[in-house]
PDB file of C-alpha atoms in Angstrom:
ATOM      1  CA  UNK A 211       1.030  -1.844 -20.097  1.00 87.00           C
ATOM      2  CA  UNK A 212       1.088  -2.047 -16.315  1.00 93.00           C
ATOM      3  CA  UNK A 213      -1.864  -0.584 -14.470  1.00 96.00           C
ATOM      4  CA  UNK A 214      -2.428  -0.403 -10.727  1.00 97.00           C
ATOM      5  CA  UNK A 215      -5.836   0.598  -9.399  1.00 97.00           C
ATOM      6  CA  UNK A 216      -6.441   1.293  -5.729  1.00 98.00           C
ATOM      7  CA  UNK A 217      -9.822   1.153  -4.046  1.00 98.00           C
ATOM      8  CA  UNK A 218     -11.310   1.065  -0.580  1.00 98.00           C
ATOM      9  CA  UNK A 219     -10.480   4.527   0.648  1.00 98.00           C
ATOM     10  CA  UNK A 220     -13.003   6.731   2.389  1.00 98.00           C
ATOM     11  CA  UNK A 221     -13.944   8.588   5.528  1.00 98.00           C
ATOM     12  CA  UNK A 222     -13.719   6.798   8.861  1.00 98.00           C
ATOM     13  CA  UNK A 223     -13.714   7.852  12.498  1.00 98.00           C
ATOM     14  CA  UNK A 224     -10.619   7.515  14.615  1.00 98.00           C
ATOM     15  CA  UNK A 225     -10.323   3.997  15.924  1.00 98.00           C
ATOM     16  CA  UNK A 226     -12.052   2.554  12.903  1.00 98.00           C
ATOM     17  CA  UNK A 227     -10.817   0.294  10.132  1.00 98.00           C
ATOM     18  CA  UNK A 228     -10.509   0.278   6.371  1.00 98.00           C
ATOM     19  CA  UNK A 229      -9.164  -2.202   3.883  1.00 98.00           C
ATOM     20  CA  UNK A 230      -7.487  -0.913   0.771  1.00 98.00           C
ATOM     21  CA  UNK A 231      -7.129  -3.016  -2.344  1.00 98.00           C
ATOM     22  CA  UNK A 232      -4.821  -2.621  -5.301  1.00 98.00           C
ATOM     23  CA  UNK A 233      -5.577  -4.556  -8.449  1.00 97.00           C
ATOM     24  CA  UNK A 234      -2.662  -4.986 -10.837  1.00 96.00           C
ATOM     25  CA  UNK A 235      -2.883  -5.670 -14.527  1.00 95.00           C
ATOM     26  CA  UNK A 236       0.549  -7.206 -15.006  1.00 89.00           C
ATOM     27  CA  UNK A 237       1.397 -10.763 -16.024  1.00 90.00           C
ATOM     28  CA  UNK A 238       4.386 -10.907 -13.686  1.00 90.00           C
ATOM     29  CA  UNK A 239       2.453  -9.883 -10.556  1.00 92.00           C
ATOM     30  CA  UNK A 240       3.266 -13.098  -8.691  1.00 88.00           C
ATOM     31  CA  UNK A 241       6.996 -12.422  -9.030  1.00 88.00           C
ATOM     32  CA  UNK A 242       6.900  -8.748  -8.063  1.00 93.00           C
ATOM     33  CA  UNK A 243       7.070  -7.071  -4.678  1.00 97.00           C
ATOM     34  CA  UNK A 244       4.323  -4.598  -3.839  1.00 98.00           C
ATOM     35  CA  UNK A 245       4.301  -1.597  -1.586  1.00 98.00           C
ATOM     36  CA  UNK A 246       1.948   0.955  -0.087  1.00 98.00           C
ATOM     37  CA  UNK A 247       2.972   4.563   0.348  1.00 98.00           C
ATOM     38  CA  UNK A 248       1.015   7.596   1.510  1.00 98.00           C
ATOM     39  CA  UNK A 249       1.148  11.340   1.165  1.00 98.00           C
ATOM     40  CA  UNK A 250      -0.516  13.699   3.574  1.00 97.00           C
ATOM     41  CA  UNK A 251      -1.270  17.315   2.620  1.00 93.00           C
ATOM     42  CA  UNK A 252       1.872  19.406   2.686  1.00 95.00           C
ATOM     43  CA  UNK A 253       4.100  16.416   3.403  1.00 97.00           C
ATOM     44  CA  UNK A 254       6.445  14.187   1.465  1.00 97.00           C
ATOM     45  CA  UNK A 255       5.245  10.807   0.329  1.00 98.00           C
ATOM     46  CA  UNK A 256       6.270   8.137   2.833  1.00 98.00           C
ATOM     47  CA  UNK A 257       6.581   4.392   3.000  1.00 98.00           C
ATOM     48  CA  UNK A 258       3.811   2.453   4.741  1.00 98.00           C
ATOM     49  CA  UNK A 259       4.203  -1.259   4.037  1.00 98.00           C
ATOM     50  CA  UNK A 260       5.663  -3.695   1.527  1.00 98.00           C
ATOM     51  CA  UNK A 261       5.340  -7.373   0.739  1.00 98.00           C
ATOM     52  CA  UNK A 262       7.580  -9.741  -1.178  1.00 97.00           C
ATOM     53  CA  UNK A 263       6.361 -11.675  -4.205  1.00 94.00           C
ATOM     54  CA  UNK A 264       5.580 -14.776  -2.147  1.00 93.00           C
ATOM     55  CA  UNK A 265       3.934 -12.921   0.701  1.00 91.00           C
ATOM     56  CA  UNK A 266       6.372 -14.462   3.158  1.00 92.00           C
ATOM     57  CA  UNK A 267       8.303 -11.260   3.865  1.00 97.00           C
ATOM     58  CA  UNK A 268       6.784  -7.956   4.856  1.00 98.00           C
ATOM     59  CA  UNK A 269       8.020  -4.569   6.019  1.00 98.00           C
ATOM     60  CA  UNK A 270       6.193  -1.820   7.888  1.00 98.00           C
ATOM     61  CA  UNK A 271       6.806   1.766   8.838  1.00 98.00           C
ATOM     62  CA  UNK A 272       7.152   2.130  12.585  1.00 98.00           C
ATOM     63  CA  UNK A 273       4.131   4.433  12.640  1.00 98.00           C
ATOM     64  CA  UNK A 274       1.790   1.687  11.408  1.00 98.00           C
ATOM     65  CA  UNK A 275       3.374  -1.429  12.865  1.00 98.00           C
ATOM     66  CA  UNK A 276       0.855  -3.449  14.821  1.00 98.00           C
ATOM     67  CA  UNK A 277      -2.092  -1.579  13.271  1.00 98.00           C
ATOM     68  CA  UNK A 278      -1.737  -2.195   9.530  1.00 98.00           C
ATOM     69  CA  UNK A 279      -1.365  -5.523   7.729  1.00 98.00           C
ATOM     70  CA  UNK A 280      -0.286  -5.967   4.137  1.00 98.00           C
ATOM     71  CA  UNK A 281      -1.236  -9.115   2.263  1.00 98.00           C
ATOM     72  CA  UNK A 282      -1.604 -10.334  -1.286  1.00 97.00           C
ATOM     73  CA  UNK A 283      -3.566 -12.780  -3.384  1.00 97.00           C
ATOM     74  CA  UNK A 284      -1.473 -13.715  -6.406  1.00 95.00           C
ATOM     75  CA  UNK A 285      -4.373 -15.592  -7.966  1.00 95.00           C
ATOM     76  CA  UNK A 286      -6.291 -12.318  -8.058  1.00 96.00           C
ATOM     77  CA  UNK A 287      -3.342 -10.038  -8.838  1.00 96.00           C
ATOM     78  CA  UNK A 288      -4.316  -7.992  -5.806  1.00 97.00           C
ATOM     79  CA  UNK A 289      -2.539  -6.584  -2.790  1.00 98.00           C
ATOM     80  CA  UNK A 290      -4.373  -5.420   0.328  1.00 98.00           C
ATOM     81  CA  UNK A 291      -3.731  -3.088   3.197  1.00 98.00           C
ATOM     82  CA  UNK A 292      -5.836  -3.761   6.271  1.00 98.00           C
ATOM     83  CA  UNK A 293      -5.801  -0.655   8.444  1.00 98.00           C
ATOM     84  CA  UNK A 294      -7.036  -0.928  12.019  1.00 98.00           C
ATOM     85  CA  UNK A 295      -7.067   1.534  14.910  1.00 98.00           C
ATOM     86  CA  UNK A 296      -6.905   4.380  12.452  1.00 98.00           C
ATOM     87  CA  UNK A 297      -5.679   7.722  13.714  1.00 98.00           C
ATOM     88  CA  UNK A 298      -6.196  11.245  12.428  1.00 97.00           C
ATOM     89  CA  UNK A 299      -2.511  11.239  11.475  1.00 97.00           C
ATOM     90  CA  UNK A 300      -3.205   8.396   9.000  1.00 98.00           C
ATOM     91  CA  UNK A 301      -5.151  10.791   6.792  1.00 98.00           C
ATOM     92  CA  UNK A 302      -3.470  10.798   3.383  1.00 98.00           C
ATOM     93  CA  UNK A 303      -3.672   9.666  -0.191  1.00 98.00           C
ATOM     94  CA  UNK A 304      -2.545   6.052  -0.273  1.00 98.00           C
ATOM     95  CA  UNK A 305      -0.677   4.685  -3.290  1.00 98.00           C
ATOM     96  CA  UNK A 306       0.241   1.156  -4.221  1.00 98.00           C
ATOM     97  CA  UNK A 307       3.359   0.498  -6.241  1.00 98.00           C
ATOM     98  CA  UNK A 308       5.198  -2.372  -7.896  1.00 97.00           C
ATOM     99  CA  UNK A 309       8.871  -3.222  -7.484  1.00 97.00           C
ATOM    100  CA  UNK A 310      11.134  -6.035  -8.656  1.00 95.00           C
ATOM    101  CA  UNK A 311      12.232  -6.576  -5.068  1.00 96.00           C
ATOM    102  CA  UNK A 312      11.135  -5.837  -1.510  1.00 97.00           C
ATOM    103  CA  UNK A 313      12.029  -2.291  -0.546  1.00 98.00           C
ATOM    104  CA  UNK A 314      11.048   0.408   1.909  1.00 98.00           C
ATOM    105  CA  UNK A 315      12.300   3.202  -0.341  1.00 98.00           C
ATOM    106  CA  UNK A 316      10.628   4.588  -3.446  1.00 97.00           C
ATOM    107  CA  UNK A 317      13.506   4.151  -5.860  1.00 97.00           C
ATOM    108  CA  UNK A 318      12.869   0.597  -7.101  1.00 98.00           C
ATOM    109  CA  UNK A 319       9.101   1.017  -7.456  1.00 97.00           C
ATOM    110  CA  UNK A 320       8.583   1.302 -11.202  1.00 94.00           C
ATOM    111  CA  UNK A 321       4.825   1.582 -11.411  1.00 97.00           C
ATOM    112  CA  UNK A 322       2.323   3.473  -9.277  1.00 98.00           C
ATOM    113  CA  UNK A 323      -1.413   3.651  -8.907  1.00 98.00           C
ATOM    114  CA  UNK A 324      -3.410   6.853  -8.953  1.00 97.00           C
ATOM    115  CA  UNK A 325      -4.033   6.806  -5.218  1.00 98.00           C
ATOM    116  CA  UNK A 326      -7.052   6.552  -2.953  1.00 98.00           C
ATOM    117  CA  UNK A 327      -7.987   9.068  -0.273  1.00 98.00           C
ATOM    118  CA  UNK A 328      -8.221   7.982   3.345  1.00 98.00           C
ATOM    119  CA  UNK A 329      -9.622  10.520   5.779  1.00 98.00           C
ATOM    120  CA  UNK A 330      -9.762   9.819   9.497  1.00 98.00           C
ATOM    121  CA  UNK A 331     -11.922  12.140  11.560  1.00 98.00           C
ATOM    122  CA  UNK A 332     -11.586  12.758  15.278  1.00 95.00           C
TER     123      UNK A 332
END
């Protein structure tokens, strides 16, 4: 059974930083792409960042490019999202997800975590 568990969310002031982690309990982690998505209150869930199985290829939403960095440690079955220069508009529940290939759309992501809340105050 695949399980994804996010951590690292919290309350931070605008301009601050947070690092999210997603621990995966799946034997094939090192051959799977991973993604981060977020959902703000009253809005659709949206793509944030994704990373290929090797870590060599990444994708970012335009809204976070240059501020967020996705990375992974295959030895630890963990993917990270370093979030810098946080803005009030980044407030959302952040989800990690697992996909057989790198994608910026939700469709191929088969498994999802429960989400972690990130709140950015002004």
